Coordinates of C-alpha atoms (C1' of nucleotides) in Angstrom, one line a residue:
Chain A
X1 CA 45.5 85.2 115.9
X2 CA 48.1 87.9 116.3
X3 CA 49.9 85.8 118.7
X4 CA 50.5 83.0 116.2
X5 CA 51.5 85.3 113.4
X6 CA 54.1 86.9 115.7
X7 CA 55.5 83.5 116.5
X8 CA 55.7 82.4 112.9
X9 CA 57.3 85.6 111.8
X10 CA 60.1 85.6 114.4
X11 CA 60.4 82.0 113.5
X12 CA 61.3 82.8 109.9
X13 CA 63.4 85.7 111.0
X14 CA 65.4 83.3 113.1
X15 CA 65.7 80.9 110.2
X16 CA 66.9 83.7 107.9
X17 CA 69.6 84.8 110.4
X18 CA 70.7 81.3 111.0
X19 CA 71.0 80.5 107.3
X20 CA 73.2 83.5 106.8
X21 CA 75.4 82.8 109.9
X22 CA 75.7 79.1 109.2
X23 CA 76.8 80.0 105.6
X24 CA 79.4 82.4 106.9
X25 CA 80.9 80.6 109.9
X26 CA 79.6 77.1 109.6
X27 CA 77.3 75.2 111.9
X28 CA 79.5 74.4 114.8
X29 CA 81.0 77.9 115.0
X30 CA 77.7 79.6 115.2
X31 CA 76.1 79.7 118.7
X32 CA 72.5 80.1 119.6
X33 CA 73.5 83.4 121.2
X34 CA 74.9 84.6 117.9
X35 CA 71.7 83.9 116.1
X36 CA 69.7 85.4 118.9
X37 CA 71.7 88.6 118.9
X38 CA 71.2 88.9 115.1
X39 CA 67.4 88.8 115.6
X40 CA 67.4 90.8 118.8
X41 CA 66.3 88.0 121.1
X42 CA 67.6 85.9 123.9
X43 CA 69.2 82.5 123.1
X44 CA 66.5 80.9 125.2
X45 CA 63.9 82.3 122.8
X46 CA 65.7 80.8 119.9
X47 CA 65.9 77.5 121.7
X48 CA 62.1 77.7 122.4
X49 CA 61.4 77.7 118.7
X50 CA 64.0 75.2 117.6
X51 CA 64.5 72.7 120.2
X52 CA 67.6 71.0 119.8
X53 CA 69.9 73.2 117.8
X54 CA 69.9 70.5 115.2
X55 CA 66.3 71.3 114.2
X56 CA 67.5 74.7 113.0
X57 CA 69.9 73.1 110.6
X58 CA 67.5 70.4 109.8
X59 CA 64.7 72.7 108.9
X60 CA 67.0 74.9 106.8
X61 CA 68.3 71.8 105.0
X62 CA 65.1 69.9 104.5
X63 CA 64.1 71.0 101.0
X64 CA 67.6 70.7 99.7
X65 CA 67.9 67.3 101.4
X66 CA 64.9 65.9 99.6
X67 CA 66.2 67.2 96.4
X68 CA 69.5 65.5 97.2
X69 CA 67.9 62.2 97.8
X70 CA 66.4 62.1 94.4
X71 CA 69.7 63.2 92.9
X72 CA 71.4 60.3 94.6
X73 CA 68.6 58.0 93.6
X74 CA 68.6 58.6 89.9
X75 CA 71.0 56.7 87.6
X76 CA 73.5 58.6 85.6
X77 CA 75.4 57.2 82.5
X78 CA 78.7 58.3 83.9
X79 CA 80.5 60.4 86.5
X80 CA 80.6 63.3 84.1
X81 CA 76.8 63.5 83.8
X82 CA 76.4 63.2 87.6
X83 CA 78.9 65.9 88.1
X84 CA 76.8 68.2 85.9
X85 CA 73.7 67.4 87.9
X86 CA 75.6 67.9 91.1
X87 CA 76.8 71.4 90.1
X88 CA 73.3 72.3 89.2
X89 CA 72.0 71.0 92.5
X90 CA 74.7 72.8 94.5
X91 CA 73.9 76.1 92.8
X92 CA 70.2 75.7 93.3
X93 CA 70.6 75.3 97.0
X94 CA 73.6 77.5 97.4
X95 CA 72.2 79.3 100.4
X96 CA 72.6 76.1 102.4
X97 CA 75.3 74.4 100.4
X98 CA 78.0 74.9 103.1
X99 CA 75.7 73.6 105.8
X100 CA 74.8 70.6 103.6
X101 CA 78.2 69.6 102.4
X102 CA 80.6 70.7 105.2
X103 CA 78.8 70.6 108.4
X104 CA 76.7 67.5 108.1
X105 CA 78.5 64.3 107.8
X106 CA 79.3 64.1 111.5
X107 CA 75.7 65.0 112.1
X108 CA 73.5 63.3 114.7
X109 CA 70.0 63.0 113.5
X110 CA 68.0 63.6 110.4
X111 CA 65.4 66.2 109.5
X112 CA 62.1 65.7 111.4
X113 CA 59.8 65.2 108.4
X114 CA 61.6 63.2 107.3
X115 CA 63.6 61.6 104.5
X116 CA 64.8 59.2 107.2
X117 CA 68.4 59.4 108.0
X118 CA 70.6 58.2 105.1
X119 CA 71.9 61.8 104.8
X120 CA 75.3 61.3 106.1
X121 CA 78.7 61.8 104.6
X122 CA 77.2 62.4 101.2
X123 CA 80.3 64.2 100.4
X124 CA 81.8 60.7 100.1
X125 CA 78.8 59.6 98.1
X126 CA 79.2 62.4 95.7
X127 CA 82.8 61.5 95.3
X128 CA 81.9 57.9 94.7
X129 CA 79.4 58.8 92.0
X130 CA 81.8 61.1 90.3
X131 CA 84.9 58.9 90.5
X132 CA 83.0 55.8 89.5
X133 CA 83.8 52.3 90.7
X134 CA 87.5 51.4 91.2
X135 CA 88.9 54.7 90.1
X136 CA 92.4 55.3 89.0
X137 CA 94.6 57.6 91.2
X138 CA 94.3 60.3 88.6
X139 CA 90.5 60.0 88.5
X140 CA 90.4 60.2 92.3
X141 CA 92.3 63.4 92.3
X142 CA 90.2 64.9 89.6
X143 CA 86.9 63.8 91.2
X144 CA 87.8 65.6 94.4
X145 CA 89.1 68.6 92.6
X146 CA 85.8 68.9 90.6
X147 CA 83.7 68.6 93.8
X148 CA 85.9 71.2 95.5
X149 CA 85.6 73.6 92.7
X150 CA 81.8 73.4 92.8
X151 CA 81.7 73.7 96.5
X152 CA 83.8 76.7 97.1
X153 CA 82.7 78.2 93.9
X154 CA 79.1 78.1 95.1
X155 CA 79.8 79.3 98.6
X156 CA 82.0 82.2 97.7
X157 CA 79.7 83.8 95.1
X158 CA 76.3 84.1 96.8
X159 CA 76.0 87.7 95.7
X160 CA 76.3 86.8 92.0
X161 CA 73.3 85.9 89.8
X162 CA 72.4 82.3 90.1
X163 CA 72.3 81.6 86.4
X164 CA 75.7 82.9 85.7
X165 CA 77.1 80.9 88.7
X166 CA 75.5 77.7 87.5
X167 CA 76.7 78.1 83.9
X168 CA 80.2 79.0 84.9
X169 CA 80.6 76.3 87.6
X170 CA 79.2 73.5 85.4
X171 CA 81.8 74.4 82.8
X172 CA 84.5 74.6 85.4
X173 CA 83.7 71.3 87.0
X174 CA 83.5 69.5 83.6
X175 CA 86.8 71.1 82.7
X176 CA 88.4 69.5 85.7
X177 CA 86.8 66.2 85.0
X178 CA 88.1 66.2 81.5
X179 CA 91.6 67.6 82.3
Chain B
X1 CA 121.0 64.0 128.5
X2 CA 118.4 61.2 128.4
X3 CA 115.9 63.6 129.9
X4 CA 116.1 66.1 127.1
X5 CA 115.9 63.5 124.4
X6 CA 112.8 62.0 125.9
X7 CA 111.2 65.4 125.9
X8 CA 112.1 66.2 122.3
X9 CA 110.9 62.8 121.2
X10 CA 107.5 63.0 122.7
X11 CA 107.4 66.6 121.5
X12 CA 107.7 65.4 117.9
X13 CA 105.3 62.6 118.5
X14 CA 102.7 65.1 119.7
X15 CA 103.4 67.2 116.6
X16 CA 102.9 64.2 114.3
X17 CA 99.6 63.2 116.0
X18 CA 98.4 66.8 116.0
X19 CA 99.2 67.2 112.3
X20 CA 97.2 64.2 111.4
X21 CA 94.2 65.1 113.6
X22 CA 94.2 68.7 112.5
X23 CA 94.2 67.5 108.9
X24 CA 91.3 65.2 109.5
X25 CA 89.0 67.2 111.7
X26 CA 90.3 70.7 111.5
X27 CA 91.9 72.8 114.2
X28 CA 88.9 73.8 116.3
X29 CA 87.4 70.4 116.3
X30 CA 90.5 68.8 117.7
X31 CA 90.9 69.0 121.4
X32 CA 94.1 68.7 123.4
X33 CA 92.6 65.6 125.0
X34 CA 92.2 64.1 121.5
X35 CA 95.9 64.7 120.7
X36 CA 97.0 63.5 124.2
X37 CA 95.0 60.3 123.7
X38 CA 96.6 59.6 120.4
X39 CA 100.1 59.9 122.0
X40 CA 99.1 58.2 125.2
X41 CA 99.5 61.2 127.5
X42 CA 97.4 63.5 129.5
X43 CA 96.1 66.7 128.0
X44 CA 98.1 68.6 130.6
X45 CA 101.3 67.0 129.3
X46 CA 100.5 68.2 125.8
X47 CA 99.8 71.7 127.2
X48 CA 103.2 71.6 128.9
X49 CA 105.0 71.2 125.7
X50 CA 102.9 73.7 123.6
X51 CA 101.7 76.3 125.8
X52 CA 98.8 78.0 124.3
X53 CA 97.2 75.5 121.9
X54 CA 98.0 78.0 119.1
X55 CA 101.6 77.1 119.4
X56 CA 100.9 73.7 118.2
X57 CA 99.3 74.9 115.0
X58 CA 101.9 77.6 114.7
X59 CA 104.8 75.2 114.9
X60 CA 103.2 72.9 112.4
X61 CA 102.6 75.7 110.0
X62 CA 105.8 77.7 110.3
X63 CA 107.8 76.2 107.4
X64 CA 104.8 76.4 105.1
X65 CA 104.1 79.9 106.3
X66 CA 107.5 81.1 105.4
X67 CA 107.2 79.5 102.0
X68 CA 103.9 81.1 101.6
X69 CA 105.2 84.6 102.4
X70 CA 107.8 84.3 99.6
X71 CA 105.0 83.1 97.3
X72 CA 102.9 86.1 98.1
X73 CA 105.9 88.3 97.8
X74 CA 107.0 87.3 94.3
X75 CA 105.4 88.9 91.3
X76 CA 103.6 86.9 88.7
X77 CA 102.8 87.9 85.2
X78 CA 99.1 87.0 85.6
X79 CA 96.7 85.0 87.7
X80 CA 97.3 81.9 85.7
X81 CA 100.9 81.7 86.6
X82 CA 100.2 82.5 90.2
X83 CA 97.6 79.7 90.2
X84 CA 100.2 77.3 89.0
X85 CA 102.6 78.3 91.7
X86 CA 99.8 78.1 94.3
X87 CA 98.9 74.6 93.3
X88 CA 102.5 73.6 93.6
X89 CA 102.8 75.2 97.0
X90 CA 99.6 73.5 98.3
X91 CA 100.8 70.1 97.2
X92 CA 104.2 70.6 98.7
X93 CA 102.7 71.4 102.1
X94 CA 99.7 69.2 101.8
X95 CA 100.1 67.7 105.3
X96 CA 99.2 71.1 106.7
X97 CA 97.2 72.5 103.9
X98 CA 93.9 72.3 105.6
X99 CA 95.3 73.9 108.7
X100 CA 96.8 76.7 106.7
X101 CA 93.9 77.5 104.4
X102 CA 90.8 76.6 106.4
X103 CA 91.5 77.1 110.0
X104 CA 93.7 80.1 110.1
X105 CA 92.1 83.4 109.0
X106 CA 90.3 83.9 112.2
X107 CA 93.5 83.1 114.0
X108 CA 94.8 85.1 116.9
X109 CA 98.6 85.3 116.9
X110 CA 101.3 84.4 114.5
X111 CA 104.2 81.9 114.8
X112 CA 106.6 82.7 117.5
X113 CA 109.8 82.8 115.4
X114 CA 108.5 84.6 113.5
X115 CA 107.4 85.7 110.0
X116 CA 105.5 88.4 112.0
X117 CA 101.8 88.2 111.7
X118 CA 100.5 89.2 108.2
X119 CA 99.4 85.6 107.8
X120 CA 95.7 86.2 108.0
X121 CA 92.9 85.4 105.6
X122 CA 95.3 84.6 102.9
X123 CA 92.6 82.6 101.3
X124 CA 91.3 86.0 100.3
X125 CA 94.8 87.0 99.2
X126 CA 95.1 84.0 97.1
X127 CA 91.8 84.8 95.5
X128 CA 92.9 88.4 94.8
X129 CA 96.0 87.2 93.1
X130 CA 94.2 84.7 91.0
X131 CA 91.3 86.8 90.0
X132 CA 93.4 89.9 89.4
X133 CA 92.3 93.5 89.9
X134 CA 88.7 94.4 89.2
X135 CA 87.7 90.9 88.1
X136 CA 84.6 90.2 86.0
X137 CA 81.8 88.1 87.7
X138 CA 82.8 85.1 85.6
X139 CA 86.4 85.5 86.6
X140 CA 85.4 85.7 90.3
X141 CA 83.6 82.4 90.0
X142 CA 86.4 80.7 88.2
X143 CA 89.0 82.0 90.6
X144 CA 87.2 80.6 93.6
X145 CA 86.5 77.4 91.8
X146 CA 90.2 77.0 90.9
X147 CA 91.3 77.6 94.5
X148 CA 88.6 75.1 95.7
X149 CA 89.7 72.4 93.3
X150 CA 93.3 72.7 94.6
X151 CA 92.3 72.8 98.2
X152 CA 90.0 69.8 98.4
X153 CA 92.1 68.0 95.8
X154 CA 95.1 68.3 98.0
X155 CA 93.4 67.5 101.3
X156 CA 91.5 64.4 100.1
X157 CA 94.5 62.6 98.5
X158 CA 97.2 62.6 101.1
X159 CA 97.8 58.9 100.4
X160 CA 98.6 59.4 96.8
X161 CA 102.1 60.1 95.5
X162 CA 103.0 63.7 95.7
X163 CA 104.2 64.1 92.1
X164 CA 101.0 62.7 90.6
X165 CA 98.9 64.9 92.8
X166 CA 100.9 68.0 91.8
X167 CA 100.8 67.2 88.1
X168 CA 97.1 66.4 88.1
X169 CA 96.0 69.4 90.2
X170 CA 98.0 71.9 88.4
X171 CA 96.3 70.7 85.2
X172 CA 92.9 70.8 86.9
X173 CA 93.3 74.2 88.3
X174 CA 94.4 75.7 85.0
X175 CA 91.6 73.9 83.2
X176 CA 89.2 75.8 85.5
X177 CA 91.0 79.0 85.0
X178 CA 90.7 78.7 81.2
X179 CA 87.2 77.3 81.2
Chain C
dG1 C1' 124.3 62.9 148.3
dC2 C1' 122.1 67.0 147.9
dT3 C1' 120.4 70.1 144.5
dC4 C1' 118.3 71.3 140.3
dG5 C1' 116.0 71.3 135.9
dT6 C1' 113.1 68.5 132.9
dA7 C1' 109.0 65.8 132.1
dC8 C1' 105.3 64.7 133.5
dT9 C1' 100.4 63.8 136.7
dG10 C1' 96.2 65.3 139.3
dT11 C1' 93.2 68.6 140.5
dA12 C1' 90.8 72.5 139.9
dC13 C1' 89.3 76.8 137.9
dG14 C1' 86.7 79.9 134.5
dC15 C1' 84.6 80.1 130.2
dC16 C1' 81.2 79.2 126.8
dC17 C1' 78.1 76.1 125.0
dG18 C1' 73.3 73.9 124.6
dT19 C1' 69.6 72.8 127.5
dA20 C1' 65.9 72.7 131.4
dC21 C1' 62.6 75.0 134.0
dA22 C1' 59.8 78.3 136.3
dG23 C1' 57.5 82.4 135.7
dA24 C1' 55.7 86.9 133.3
dA25 C1' 53.2 89.3 129.5
dC26 C1' 49.3 89.1 126.7
dG27 C1' 45.9 88.4 123.0
dG28 C1' 42.1 84.9 122.1
dT29 C1' 38.2 82.3 123.7
dG30 C1' 34.6 80.6 126.8
Chain D
dC1 C1' 36.0 88.4 133.8
dA2 C1' 38.4 84.3 134.3
dC3 C1' 41.0 80.9 131.9
dC4 C1' 44.4 79.4 128.7
dG5 C1' 47.9 78.7 125.3
dT6 C1' 51.6 81.0 123.0
dT7 C1' 55.7 83.6 123.3
dC8 C1' 59.4 85.2 125.5
dT9 C1' 62.7 86.2 129.9
dG10 C1' 65.8 85.0 133.8
dT11 C1' 68.2 81.9 136.1
dA12 C1' 70.5 77.8 136.6
dC13 C1' 72.7 73.4 135.5
dG14 C1' 76.0 70.0 133.3
dG15 C1' 79.6 69.2 130.1
dG16 C1' 83.6 70.2 127.4
dC17 C1' 87.2 73.1 126.5
dG18 C1' 91.9 75.5 127.3
dT19 C1' 94.5 76.8 131.2
dA20 C1' 96.9 77.3 135.9
dC21 C1' 99.2 75.4 139.6
dA22 C1' 101.1 72.4 143.0
dG23 C1' 103.3 68.2 143.5
dT24 C1' 106.0 63.9 141.9
dA25 C1' 109.6 61.1 139.5
dC26 C1' 114.1 61.1 138.0
dG27 C1' 118.5 61.5 135.5
dA28 C1' 122.4 65.2 135.5
dG29 C1' 126.0 67.9 137.7
dC30 C1' 128.7 69.8 141.5

DNA sequence: GCTCGTACTGTACGCCCGTACAGAACGGTG
DNA sequence: CACCGTTCTGTACGGGCGTACAGTACGAGC
């Protein structure tokens, strides 16, 4: 079954290249041709494996998305504790964090598996959980600032050890929250 | 000179609409047709006033860009003080903050006036100033987190009073820096 | 009253994108 | 050996984008 193995291997090579490119430039700014060039294929070959382009992002996101649904599902005593869990989540899935947080939200369809749709504009859901109900102006600002610190903190430090990033970012986010 | 006044008025109406749309969706995601529709014109009319599309962004950015050059030009005792000045700067120009920080960096040419080019990937320059020379891994993370907190904090709270945002975000950014 | 510059409209072009489709290469299976 | 599905190529199409260009409406100035 050499044929099948070949297919699965290039499939994962495409996924790896796409993950990197999406992380660097964002989903919309990365074309199929870019990905194809990175793997040494034609853009048609890439389209063969992942039929609408969405599937590529969907497949990359799926594990993180499931994790995210449970995160949004569990109850937290307050925004502070949710923020801690969020930072942990973001670091755990940092390879697809940008894809997950920035680029979806105006997305079209959900992963194929699937967790259904319901994954849409969670950036706003994150905010709502951190800020809490009927937040004061000051809390609104701090909630967004905390989310932003985690987001760019995670995205810009993919080369650093995961544990250090988690530890530092949790502390940073909580510092914002308590400021 | 009714003719001229008419032109200048629609010109500023275009600028206002573009500023809002760029802030919401980003530069690349906003088409000339979108802007034209917001002002009740054809996209050709918009193109008439701002010839390459870049000019629109350039003109919106110019005052902020000049302010930014002096910011980058002045010396600061340490990253902490620069961070404070940066937060102040970002809040002052929050209407174009997203345009300035996110969308430029891969930009093509500079404002026409002009401060020359040299306005390119300042996100990285900001980082360098905050993190300082030869930063530790922890400092790298905190520097990016601080910048991120200011950035999204500013962008997501355009409806709140400027003074409150400034005060809160400066405190938040410094809290990250000191965490 | 003719001319001219300003402010537009309508149409069309070229580019890049994702996608569709027909066909070639080729190992696996009967 | 013939058949077939998988994997990939080449070509082509439709749509959206920024842009170019010719033409129109119209107040201003001699």
